[in-house]
């Protein structure tokens, strides 16, 4: 190649350098700028002089080349570095940009086959591609290990900013120190080594959002995990965002039915509420959340289940359950399994909240389950300690309260002026041996609007769901109940409390007066009636009828062992012969005098038809 060809080539390369007035402010006036250049081969004397002249013209400053590095891996072109800033016009960098663009072009899945579709997809993806070289701020990896790296440079980096390393490995800035930054790596940690270049992207960590995500399993970065192909979305949202202010919210007074009698009657949940589910391992916390999701079928509620630190097999089993019961069409699973790094587990609930806010912005109601925030706090603790943040109580960093408060505050019910919609949060916390006074449990209890406390002893005694009515509370209360439910559930908590108090004393006495015995019998039947199998949520009107029957004495003659059978057969009888009563309750949302009269007649008639299972039960009834 003769000198004229070289001159033309270098001019073409430098024509792609895009320098703005903001960029020029970085270069001091009145001094010679010393820059470092990297090329695939050593520059000759004439080439070095030409490059120096072209750089001076572009920068508007006098430029000298302080150091020249030869790196054959850049293939061709030139990289010009000044401090922490670089113009990378190498062939390697252009290929990396092209590779990133190609990954965004979907060559499959539009229903068009053959080369025609591929050509159209490539043309559409490349039509907005600009082959210009912008000023990039870079850093250099100083240390790396355990999914964390530190980098020098990146003086303008923002907390939470996405940074790019090589081979499509990304990280998120977490620590901002005077001389270096701490970065959590989002996968591909084994590919990063000391001396690698880190580039700022100028964007805060975001996740793709859209209707196309429903029915899918994704990771906290929005990538599919279910093997069903790429998810084509056109929008994205920052993973972290400010919670809606007081002025944009409205009171929580619309019920979010769980389908579970014990919850909808005792600790009702409203749309926009944050209700904590707390208890030891294996007491049915996830079961409550799953039943609540299944109960939203046909209620126009978008459900998001965030799995944090769970086994991948458990997530797959859960997805199969949603598919089996017809819930997958309105449900999204965000999964950061136990095999994922601590940073991915840390991001998972925020990613779920971002997707939920997308649907809330459209005026829709959203239910989001965080399962569970205990593992989330542990992942954050591990990440923080690796970032050398000082440990505090139980080795958790001091901002662990802020970790969960800024997440749960995003759940709310917005007023019509601000777009409407709601996001209801059901965070789950696992306790150790029933200790609700632990650091993380007390933190989340103080953030939420009530808690559903599941007791191990109740669970082991066969009470499912094992809800402790005394320690469970909803700060929204009756505001999140229909009038029908409120009318039958008003005395329920008192009945259960009296029953448990009397049962504790009755075991020491032999002779009980008639009133005490009646209270014990009624309380035992209420407890039995509140038991409910998993995956069998009930409608609001079915719950109202069941509670009406037990609180008004229609179940008093029924043997304790037959209460569950009585309820099941009674509801079937109503659906078959008196569905108008259920329709009336569903439509009116209250028990009118006429409905009560009709219901009394039906329950009396059914009571006469209900036959004990054997002669022994008949003797007990007599």
CSV table of C-alpha atoms in Angstrom, one decimal, residues 123-570:
chain,number,residue,atom,x,y,z
A,123,UNK,CA,-32.2,-4.9,6.6
A,124,UNK,CA,-34.6,-3.6,9.3
A,125,UNK,CA,-32.0,-4.1,12.0
A,126,UNK,CA,-29.2,-2.4,10.1
A,127,UNK,CA,-31.1,0.6,8.7
A,128,UNK,CA,-30.5,2.7,11.8
A,129,UNK,CA,-26.9,1.5,12.4
A,130,UNK,CA,-24.4,4.3,12.4
A,131,UNK,CA,-20.8,3.6,11.9
A,132,UNK,CA,-19.5,6.5,14.1
A,133,UNK,CA,-17.0,6.4,16.9
A,134,UNK,CA,-18.1,8.2,20.1
A,135,UNK,CA,-16.0,9.2,23.0
A,136,UNK,CA,-16.2,6.4,25.6
A,137,UNK,CA,-15.2,6.5,29.3
A,138,UNK,CA,-13.3,3.4,30.3
A,139,UNK,CA,-11.6,1.7,33.2
A,140,UNK,CA,-9.3,-1.2,33.8
A,141,UNK,CA,-10.1,-4.2,35.9
A,142,UNK,CA,-7.9,-4.2,39.0
A,143,UNK,CA,-9.1,-7.2,41.0
A,144,UNK,CA,-11.7,-9.9,40.2
A,145,UNK,CA,-13.2,-12.8,42.2
A,146,UNK,CA,-16.5,-14.3,43.5
A,147,UNK,CA,-18.6,-12.4,41.0
A,148,UNK,CA,-17.2,-9.0,42.0
A,149,UNK,CA,-14.5,-6.9,40.4
A,150,UNK,CA,-12.9,-3.5,41.1
A,151,UNK,CA,-11.8,-1.2,38.3
A,152,UNK,CA,-9.7,2.0,38.2
A,153,UNK,CA,-10.9,4.8,36.1
A,154,UNK,CA,-14.6,5.3,35.3
A,155,UNK,CA,-14.5,8.6,37.2
A,156,UNK,CA,-18.0,9.6,35.9
A,157,UNK,CA,-19.7,6.3,36.6
A,158,UNK,CA,-23.0,6.4,38.4
A,159,UNK,CA,-24.2,4.0,41.1
A,160,UNK,CA,-26.4,1.3,39.5
A,161,UNK,CA,-25.0,2.1,36.0
A,162,UNK,CA,-24.5,-0.8,33.6
A,163,UNK,CA,-20.9,-1.3,32.4
A,164,UNK,CA,-19.7,-3.5,29.6
A,165,UNK,CA,-16.7,-5.8,29.7
A,166,UNK,CA,-15.5,-8.0,26.9
A,167,UNK,CA,-17.5,-10.9,25.3
A,168,UNK,CA,-20.9,-9.5,26.2
A,169,UNK,CA,-20.3,-9.7,29.9
A,170,UNK,CA,-22.0,-6.9,31.8
A,171,UNK,CA,-21.7,-5.6,35.3
A,172,UNK,CA,-23.4,-3.1,37.6
A,173,UNK,CA,-21.6,-0.3,39.5
A,174,UNK,CA,-22.2,-0.6,43.2
A,175,UNK,CA,-19.4,1.1,45.1
A,176,UNK,CA,-17.9,4.5,44.2
A,177,UNK,CA,-14.5,5.0,45.8
A,178,UNK,CA,-12.1,7.9,45.1
A,179,UNK,CA,-9.7,5.9,43.0
A,180,UNK,CA,-11.8,2.9,41.9
A,181,UNK,CA,-15.3,1.5,41.5
A,182,UNK,CA,-16.8,-1.7,42.8
A,183,UNK,CA,-18.7,-3.7,40.1
A,184,UNK,CA,-20.9,-6.7,40.5
A,185,UNK,CA,-20.7,-9.0,37.5
A,186,UNK,CA,-23.9,-10.3,36.0
A,187,UNK,CA,-22.7,-13.7,34.8
A,188,UNK,CA,-19.5,-14.6,32.9
A,189,UNK,CA,-17.3,-13.8,35.9
A,190,UNK,CA,-14.9,-16.6,35.0
A,191,UNK,CA,-14.1,-14.9,31.7
A,192,UNK,CA,-12.9,-11.6,33.3
A,193,UNK,CA,-9.3,-11.1,34.2
A,194,UNK,CA,-7.1,-8.4,35.6
A,195,UNK,CA,-6.3,-5.7,33.0
A,196,UNK,CA,-9.5,-6.1,31.0
A,197,UNK,CA,-11.2,-2.9,29.8
A,198,UNK,CA,-14.5,-1.8,31.3
A,199,UNK,CA,-16.7,0.6,29.4
A,200,UNK,CA,-19.4,2.8,30.6
A,201,UNK,CA,-22.8,2.5,28.9
A,202,UNK,CA,-24.3,5.6,30.3
A,203,UNK,CA,-27.5,3.7,31.1
A,204,UNK,CA,-29.0,2.6,34.4
A,205,UNK,CA,-29.6,-1.1,34.8
A,206,UNK,CA,-32.8,-1.9,32.9
A,207,UNK,CA,-35.0,-4.9,32.0
A,208,UNK,CA,-37.1,-5.5,28.9
A,209,UNK,CA,-40.9,-5.3,29.6
A,210,UNK,CA,-44.0,-6.2,27.6
A,211,UNK,CA,-47.1,-8.4,27.3
A,212,UNK,CA,-44.9,-11.0,25.6
A,213,UNK,CA,-43.3,-11.9,28.9
A,214,UNK,CA,-46.5,-13.4,30.3
A,215,UNK,CA,-46.4,-17.2,30.6
A,216,UNK,CA,-42.6,-17.2,30.5
A,217,UNK,CA,-39.7,-17.8,32.9
A,218,UNK,CA,-37.0,-15.1,32.8
A,219,UNK,CA,-33.8,-14.2,34.7
A,220,UNK,CA,-33.3,-10.8,36.3
A,221,UNK,CA,-31.9,-9.5,33.1
A,222,UNK,CA,-35.0,-10.4,31.1
A,223,UNK,CA,-33.4,-13.4,29.3
A,224,UNK,CA,-35.7,-16.4,28.9
A,225,UNK,CA,-34.9,-19.6,30.9
A,226,UNK,CA,-37.7,-21.8,29.7
A,227,UNK,CA,-36.3,-22.8,26.3
A,228,UNK,CA,-39.3,-21.3,24.4
A,229,UNK,CA,-37.2,-18.9,22.3
A,230,UNK,CA,-36.4,-15.2,22.5
A,231,UNK,CA,-38.9,-12.8,24.0
A,232,UNK,CA,-39.5,-9.9,21.5
A,233,UNK,CA,-40.2,-6.7,23.4
A,234,UNK,CA,-39.9,-3.1,22.3
A,235,UNK,CA,-39.7,-1.4,25.7
A,236,UNK,CA,-37.5,-1.5,28.8
A,237,UNK,CA,-37.6,0.0,32.3
A,238,UNK,CA,-35.0,0.8,34.9
A,239,UNK,CA,-34.8,-2.0,37.5
A,240,UNK,CA,-34.7,0.6,40.2
A,241,UNK,CA,-37.2,3.4,40.2
A,242,UNK,CA,-38.7,5.9,42.7
A,243,UNK,CA,-41.8,4.8,44.5
A,244,UNK,CA,-45.0,6.7,43.8
A,245,UNK,CA,-45.6,9.7,46.1
A,246,UNK,CA,-48.4,10.2,48.5
A,247,UNK,CA,-50.3,12.5,46.1
A,248,UNK,CA,-50.5,9.9,43.4
A,249,UNK,CA,-51.9,7.2,45.8
A,250,UNK,CA,-55.4,6.4,46.9
A,251,UNK,CA,-56.8,4.3,49.8
A,252,UNK,CA,-56.7,0.5,49.6
A,253,UNK,CA,-60.3,-0.5,49.6
A,254,UNK,CA,-60.7,-3.0,46.7
A,255,UNK,CA,-60.3,-6.6,47.8
A,256,UNK,CA,-57.7,-8.9,46.3
A,257,UNK,CA,-59.3,-12.3,47.0
A,258,UNK,CA,-56.9,-15.1,47.8
A,259,UNK,CA,-59.5,-17.8,47.7
A,260,UNK,CA,-58.5,-18.9,51.2
A,261,UNK,CA,-61.2,-18.6,53.8
A,262,UNK,CA,-58.7,-18.1,56.7
A,263,UNK,CA,-57.1,-15.1,54.9
A,264,UNK,CA,-60.1,-13.4,53.2
A,265,UNK,CA,-62.0,-13.6,56.5
A,266,UNK,CA,-59.4,-12.9,59.1
A,267,UNK,CA,-56.5,-11.0,57.4
A,268,UNK,CA,-58.0,-9.6,54.2
A,269,UNK,CA,-55.7,-8.2,51.5
A,270,UNK,CA,-56.6,-5.2,49.3
A,271,UNK,CA,-55.2,-4.3,45.9
A,272,UNK,CA,-52.2,-2.1,46.5
A,273,UNK,CA,-51.4,-3.6,49.9
A,274,UNK,CA,-48.1,-5.1,51.1
A,275,UNK,CA,-48.9,-8.2,53.2
A,276,UNK,CA,-46.1,-10.2,54.7
A,277,UNK,CA,-46.2,-14.0,54.8
A,278,UNK,CA,-44.0,-15.2,57.6
A,279,UNK,CA,-43.2,-18.5,59.2
A,280,UNK,CA,-40.7,-21.3,59.5
A,281,UNK,CA,-39.5,-23.4,56.6
A,282,UNK,CA,-42.1,-25.9,55.5
A,283,UNK,CA,-45.2,-24.3,57.0
A,284,UNK,CA,-47.0,-23.5,53.7
A,285,UNK,CA,-45.8,-19.9,52.9
A,286,UNK,CA,-45.4,-20.6,49.2
A,287,UNK,CA,-48.6,-22.6,49.1
A,288,UNK,CA,-50.6,-19.5,50.1
A,289,UNK,CA,-48.9,-17.4,47.5
A,290,UNK,CA,-49.5,-20.0,44.8
A,291,UNK,CA,-53.2,-20.4,45.7
A,292,UNK,CA,-53.6,-16.6,45.6
A,293,UNK,CA,-52.1,-16.5,42.1
A,294,UNK,CA,-54.4,-19.4,40.9
A,295,UNK,CA,-57.4,-17.5,42.4
A,296,UNK,CA,-56.8,-14.5,40.1
A,297,UNK,CA,-57.9,-16.5,37.0
A,298,UNK,CA,-60.5,-14.5,35.2
A,299,UNK,CA,-60.1,-11.4,37.6
A,300,UNK,CA,-57.9,-9.4,35.2
A,301,UNK,CA,-54.9,-9.4,37.6
A,302,UNK,CA,-51.4,-9.8,36.2
A,303,UNK,CA,-49.3,-12.0,38.5
A,304,UNK,CA,-45.5,-12.0,38.9
A,305,UNK,CA,-43.8,-14.7,41.0
A,306,UNK,CA,-40.1,-13.9,41.9
A,307,UNK,CA,-38.1,-16.9,42.9
A,308,UNK,CA,-35.0,-16.0,44.9
A,309,UNK,CA,-32.4,-18.6,45.7
A,310,UNK,CA,-34.7,-21.6,45.1
A,311,UNK,CA,-33.7,-24.8,43.3
A,312,UNK,CA,-34.3,-24.8,39.6
A,313,UNK,CA,-36.4,-28.0,39.9
A,314,UNK,CA,-38.7,-26.1,42.3
A,315,UNK,CA,-39.2,-23.3,39.8
A,316,UNK,CA,-39.9,-25.8,37.0
A,317,UNK,CA,-42.4,-27.6,39.2
A,318,UNK,CA,-44.1,-24.3,40.0
A,319,UNK,CA,-44.3,-23.4,36.3
A,320,UNK,CA,-45.9,-26.8,35.6
A,321,UNK,CA,-48.5,-26.1,38.4
A,322,UNK,CA,-49.4,-22.7,36.8
A,323,UNK,CA,-49.7,-24.4,33.4
A,324,UNK,CA,-51.9,-27.2,34.8
A,325,UNK,CA,-54.4,-24.9,36.5
A,326,UNK,CA,-54.6,-22.3,33.7
A,327,UNK,CA,-52.6,-19.6,35.4
A,328,UNK,CA,-49.7,-19.3,33.0
A,329,UNK,CA,-51.5,-16.9,30.6
A,330,UNK,CA,-51.5,-14.1,33.2
A,331,UNK,CA,-48.4,-15.1,35.2
A,332,UNK,CA,-44.7,-14.4,34.8
A,333,UNK,CA,-41.9,-16.1,36.8
A,334,UNK,CA,-38.6,-14.2,37.5
A,335,UNK,CA,-36.1,-16.7,38.7
A,336,UNK,CA,-32.6,-16.3,40.2
A,337,UNK,CA,-32.0,-19.8,41.4
A,338,UNK,CA,-29.5,-21.1,44.1
A,339,UNK,CA,-27.1,-21.7,41.3
A,340,UNK,CA,-27.0,-18.1,40.3
A,341,UNK,CA,-24.6,-15.5,41.7
A,342,UNK,CA,-25.5,-13.3,44.7
A,343,UNK,CA,-25.8,-10.2,42.4
A,344,UNK,CA,-28.4,-12.0,40.2
A,345,UNK,CA,-30.4,-13.0,43.3
A,346,UNK,CA,-30.1,-9.4,44.6
A,347,UNK,CA,-31.5,-8.0,41.3
A,348,UNK,CA,-34.4,-10.5,41.0
A,349,UNK,CA,-37.1,-8.7,43.1
A,350,UNK,CA,-36.3,-5.3,41.6
A,351,UNK,CA,-36.6,-6.8,38.1
A,352,UNK,CA,-40.0,-8.3,39.0
A,353,UNK,CA,-41.1,-4.9,40.4
A,354,UNK,CA,-40.0,-3.1,37.2
A,355,UNK,CA,-42.1,-5.5,35.0
A,356,UNK,CA,-45.1,-5.1,37.5
A,357,UNK,CA,-44.8,-1.3,37.2
A,358,UNK,CA,-45.0,-1.6,33.4
A,359,UNK,CA,-48.5,-3.2,33.7
A,360,UNK,CA,-49.5,-0.8,36.5
A,361,UNK,CA,-48.7,2.1,34.3
A,362,UNK,CA,-51.3,0.7,31.9
A,363,UNK,CA,-54.0,0.9,34.6
A,364,UNK,CA,-53.9,-2.8,35.4
A,365,UNK,CA,-53.9,-4.6,38.7
A,366,UNK,CA,-50.7,-6.5,39.5
A,367,UNK,CA,-49.9,-9.1,42.2
A,368,UNK,CA,-46.2,-9.7,42.9
A,369,UNK,CA,-44.8,-12.4,45.2
A,370,UNK,CA,-41.3,-12.2,46.5
A,371,UNK,CA,-40.2,-15.7,47.6
A,372,UNK,CA,-38.3,-15.0,49.7
A,373,UNK,CA,-36.7,-11.9,51.0
A,374,UNK,CA,-34.7,-13.7,53.6
A,375,UNK,CA,-32.6,-15.2,50.8
A,376,UNK,CA,-32.5,-11.9,49.1
A,377,UNK,CA,-31.1,-10.3,52.3
A,378,UNK,CA,-28.5,-13.1,52.5
A,379,UNK,CA,-27.5,-12.5,48.9
A,380,UNK,CA,-27.1,-8.8,49.5
A,381,UNK,CA,-25.0,-9.5,52.6
A,382,UNK,CA,-22.7,-11.7,50.6
A,383,UNK,CA,-22.4,-9.2,47.8
A,384,UNK,CA,-21.8,-6.3,50.3
A,385,UNK,CA,-19.1,-8.2,52.2
A,386,UNK,CA,-17.3,-9.0,48.9
A,387,UNK,CA,-17.5,-5.3,48.1
A,388,UNK,CA,-15.8,-4.6,51.5
A,389,UNK,CA,-18.7,-2.7,53.0
A,390,UNK,CA,-18.6,-2.7,56.8
A,391,UNK,CA,-20.7,-5.5,58.4
A,392,UNK,CA,-23.3,-4.6,61.0
A,393,UNK,CA,-25.8,-6.5,63.0
A,394,UNK,CA,-25.7,-10.2,62.1
A,395,UNK,CA,-23.2,-9.2,59.4
A,396,UNK,CA,-25.8,-7.4,57.4
A,397,UNK,CA,-24.8,-4.0,56.1
A,398,UNK,CA,-26.5,-0.9,57.6
A,399,UNK,CA,-28.6,-0.2,54.5
A,400,UNK,CA,-30.4,-3.6,54.5
A,401,UNK,CA,-33.5,-1.9,55.8
A,402,UNK,CA,-33.4,0.5,52.8
A,403,UNK,CA,-32.9,-2.5,50.6
A,404,UNK,CA,-36.4,-3.9,51.3
A,405,UNK,CA,-38.2,-0.6,52.0
A,406,UNK,CA,-37.4,0.9,48.6
A,407,UNK,CA,-38.6,-2.3,47.0
A,408,UNK,CA,-41.9,-2.7,48.9
A,409,UNK,CA,-42.8,1.0,48.7
A,410,UNK,CA,-43.2,0.6,45.0
A,411,UNK,CA,-46.4,-1.4,45.7
A,412,UNK,CA,-49.4,0.9,45.9
A,413,UNK,CA,-52.8,1.7,44.5
A,414,UNK,CA,-52.7,4.8,42.3
A,415,UNK,CA,-55.5,7.3,41.8
A,416,UNK,CA,-57.2,7.9,38.5
A,417,UNK,CA,-55.4,11.2,38.0
A,418,UNK,CA,-52.1,9.4,37.9
A,419,UNK,CA,-53.2,6.5,35.7
A,420,UNK,CA,-54.9,4.2,38.1
A,421,UNK,CA,-53.7,0.6,38.5
A,422,UNK,CA,-52.2,-1.1,41.5
A,423,UNK,CA,-49.4,-3.4,42.5
A,424,UNK,CA,-50.0,-5.7,45.5
A,425,UNK,CA,-46.9,-7.2,47.1
A,426,UNK,CA,-46.8,-10.5,49.1
A,427,UNK,CA,-43.2,-10.7,50.4
A,428,UNK,CA,-42.3,-13.9,52.1
A,429,UNK,CA,-39.9,-14.2,55.1
A,430,UNK,CA,-38.5,-17.4,56.6
A,431,UNK,CA,-38.1,-17.4,60.4
A,432,UNK,CA,-35.8,-19.6,62.4
A,433,UNK,CA,-37.7,-21.6,65.1
A,434,UNK,CA,-40.5,-19.1,65.0
A,435,UNK,CA,-38.3,-16.2,65.9
A,436,UNK,CA,-40.2,-13.1,64.5
A,437,UNK,CA,-37.8,-10.8,66.5
A,438,UNK,CA,-34.9,-11.5,64.1
A,439,UNK,CA,-33.2,-8.7,62.3
A,440,UNK,CA,-34.7,-9.2,58.8
A,441,UNK,CA,-38.2,-10.3,60.0
A,442,UNK,CA,-38.6,-7.2,62.2
A,443,UNK,CA,-37.4,-5.0,59.4
A,444,UNK,CA,-39.9,-6.3,56.9
A,445,UNK,CA,-42.8,-6.4,59.5
A,446,UNK,CA,-42.2,-2.7,60.1
A,447,UNK,CA,-42.4,-2.0,56.3
A,448,UNK,CA,-45.5,-4.0,55.4
A,449,UNK,CA,-49.2,-3.4,56.1
A,450,UNK,CA,-49.7,-6.5,58.1
A,451,UNK,CA,-48.5,-10.1,58.3
A,452,UNK,CA,-49.9,-13.6,57.9
A,453,UNK,CA,-48.0,-15.7,60.5
A,454,UNK,CA,-47.8,-19.4,59.9
A,455,UNK,CA,-47.2,-21.5,63.0
A,456,UNK,CA,-45.3,-24.8,62.9
A,457,UNK,CA,-47.4,-26.4,65.7
A,458,UNK,CA,-50.6,-25.7,63.8
A,459,UNK,CA,-49.2,-27.0,60.6
A,460,UNK,CA,-48.0,-30.3,62.3
A,461,UNK,CA,-51.5,-30.7,63.9
A,462,UNK,CA,-53.1,-30.7,60.5
A,463,UNK,CA,-54.4,-27.1,60.3
A,464,UNK,CA,-53.7,-26.0,56.7
A,465,UNK,CA,-53.2,-23.2,56.1
A,466,UNK,CA,-51.5,-23.0,59.5
A,467,UNK,CA,-52.5,-19.3,60.2
A,468,UNK,CA,-52.1,-18.1,63.7
A,469,UNK,CA,-55.1,-15.8,64.0
A,470,UNK,CA,-53.7,-14.0,67.1
A,471,UNK,CA,-50.4,-12.9,65.5
A,472,UNK,CA,-51.7,-12.3,62.0
A,473,UNK,CA,-53.0,-8.9,61.2
A,474,UNK,CA,-54.0,-6.7,58.3
A,475,UNK,CA,-53.7,-3.0,58.8
A,476,UNK,CA,-56.2,-2.5,55.9
A,477,UNK,CA,-58.7,-4.8,57.6
A,478,UNK,CA,-62.4,-4.6,56.7
A,479,UNK,CA,-61.7,-1.8,54.1
A,480,UNK,CA,-60.5,-4.6,51.9
A,481,UNK,CA,-63.6,-6.8,52.4
A,482,UNK,CA,-67.0,-6.9,50.7
A,483,UNK,CA,-70.0,-6.2,52.9
A,484,UNK,CA,-71.0,-9.8,52.6
A,485,UNK,CA,-67.6,-11.1,53.9
A,486,UNK,CA,-67.5,-8.5,56.6
A,487,UNK,CA,-71.0,-9.5,57.9
A,488,UNK,CA,-70.0,-13.1,58.3
A,489,UNK,CA,-66.4,-12.7,59.4
A,490,UNK,CA,-66.9,-10.1,62.1
A,491,UNK,CA,-67.1,-12.4,65.0
A,492,UNK,CA,-64.7,-15.1,63.6
A,493,UNK,CA,-61.5,-13.8,65.2
A,494,UNK,CA,-63.2,-13.5,68.6
A,495,UNK,CA,-64.7,-17.0,68.3
A,496,UNK,CA,-61.3,-18.5,67.5
A,497,UNK,CA,-59.5,-16.6,70.3
A,498,UNK,CA,-62.1,-17.7,72.8
A,499,UNK,CA,-61.9,-21.3,71.6
A,500,UNK,CA,-58.1,-21.5,72.0
A,501,UNK,CA,-58.2,-19.8,75.4
A,502,UNK,CA,-61.0,-22.2,76.6
A,503,UNK,CA,-59.4,-25.3,75.0
A,504,UNK,CA,-56.2,-24.6,77.0
A,505,UNK,CA,-58.1,-24.6,80.3
A,506,UNK,CA,-60.6,-27.3,79.4
A,507,UNK,CA,-57.9,-30.0,79.1
A,508,UNK,CA,-57.4,-29.7,82.9
A,509,UNK,CA,-61.1,-29.9,83.8
A,510,UNK,CA,-63.7,-32.7,83.5
A,511,UNK,CA,-67.0,-30.9,84.1
A,512,UNK,CA,-67.9,-28.1,81.7
A,513,UNK,CA,-71.0,-26.0,81.7
A,514,UNK,CA,-73.3,-25.9,78.7
A,515,UNK,CA,-72.1,-22.5,77.5
A,516,UNK,CA,-68.4,-23.4,77.7
A,517,UNK,CA,-69.0,-26.7,75.9
A,518,UNK,CA,-71.0,-24.9,73.2
A,519,UNK,CA,-68.2,-22.4,72.7
A,520,UNK,CA,-65.6,-25.2,72.4
A,521,UNK,CA,-67.8,-27.1,69.9
A,522,UNK,CA,-68.4,-24.0,67.8
A,523,UNK,CA,-64.7,-23.1,67.9
A,524,UNK,CA,-63.6,-26.6,66.9
A,525,UNK,CA,-65.9,-26.5,63.9
A,526,UNK,CA,-64.8,-23.1,62.9
A,527,UNK,CA,-61.2,-24.3,63.0
A,528,UNK,CA,-62.1,-27.4,61.0
A,529,UNK,CA,-64.0,-25.4,58.4
A,530,UNK,CA,-61.1,-23.0,57.9
A,531,UNK,CA,-58.9,-25.9,56.7
A,532,UNK,CA,-58.5,-25.9,53.0
A,533,UNK,CA,-56.6,-28.2,50.6
A,534,UNK,CA,-54.0,-26.6,48.3
A,535,UNK,CA,-54.9,-25.7,44.7
A,536,UNK,CA,-58.6,-25.4,45.7
A,537,UNK,CA,-59.3,-21.7,46.2
A,538,UNK,CA,-62.9,-20.7,46.7
A,539,UNK,CA,-64.9,-17.8,45.3
A,540,UNK,CA,-66.0,-15.0,47.5
A,541,UNK,CA,-69.6,-16.1,47.5
A,542,UNK,CA,-68.6,-19.7,48.4
A,543,UNK,CA,-66.5,-18.5,51.3
A,544,UNK,CA,-69.4,-16.3,52.5
A,545,UNK,CA,-71.9,-19.2,52.5
A,546,UNK,CA,-69.4,-21.5,54.3
A,547,UNK,CA,-68.7,-18.9,57.0
A,548,UNK,CA,-72.4,-18.1,57.3
A,549,UNK,CA,-73.2,-21.8,57.9
A,550,UNK,CA,-70.6,-22.3,60.7
A,551,UNK,CA,-71.1,-18.9,62.5
A,552,UNK,CA,-74.9,-19.3,62.5
A,553,UNK,CA,-74.9,-22.8,64.0
A,554,UNK,CA,-75.9,-24.9,60.9
A,555,UNK,CA,-72.7,-27.0,61.4
A,556,UNK,CA,-73.2,-27.5,65.2
A,557,UNK,CA,-75.0,-30.8,64.8
A,558,UNK,CA,-72.4,-32.1,62.3
A,559,UNK,CA,-69.8,-34.4,63.8
A,560,UNK,CA,-66.4,-32.7,63.8
A,561,UNK,CA,-64.9,-35.3,61.4
A,562,UNK,CA,-67.6,-34.5,58.9
A,563,UNK,CA,-67.3,-30.7,58.8
A,564,UNK,CA,-65.1,-30.7,55.7
A,565,UNK,CA,-67.4,-33.2,53.9
A,566,UNK,CA,-70.5,-31.2,54.9
A,567,UNK,CA,-69.0,-28.0,53.5
A,568,UNK,CA,-68.0,-29.7,50.2
A,569,UNK,CA,-71.4,-31.3,49.7
A,570,UNK,CA,-73.3,-28.2,50.8
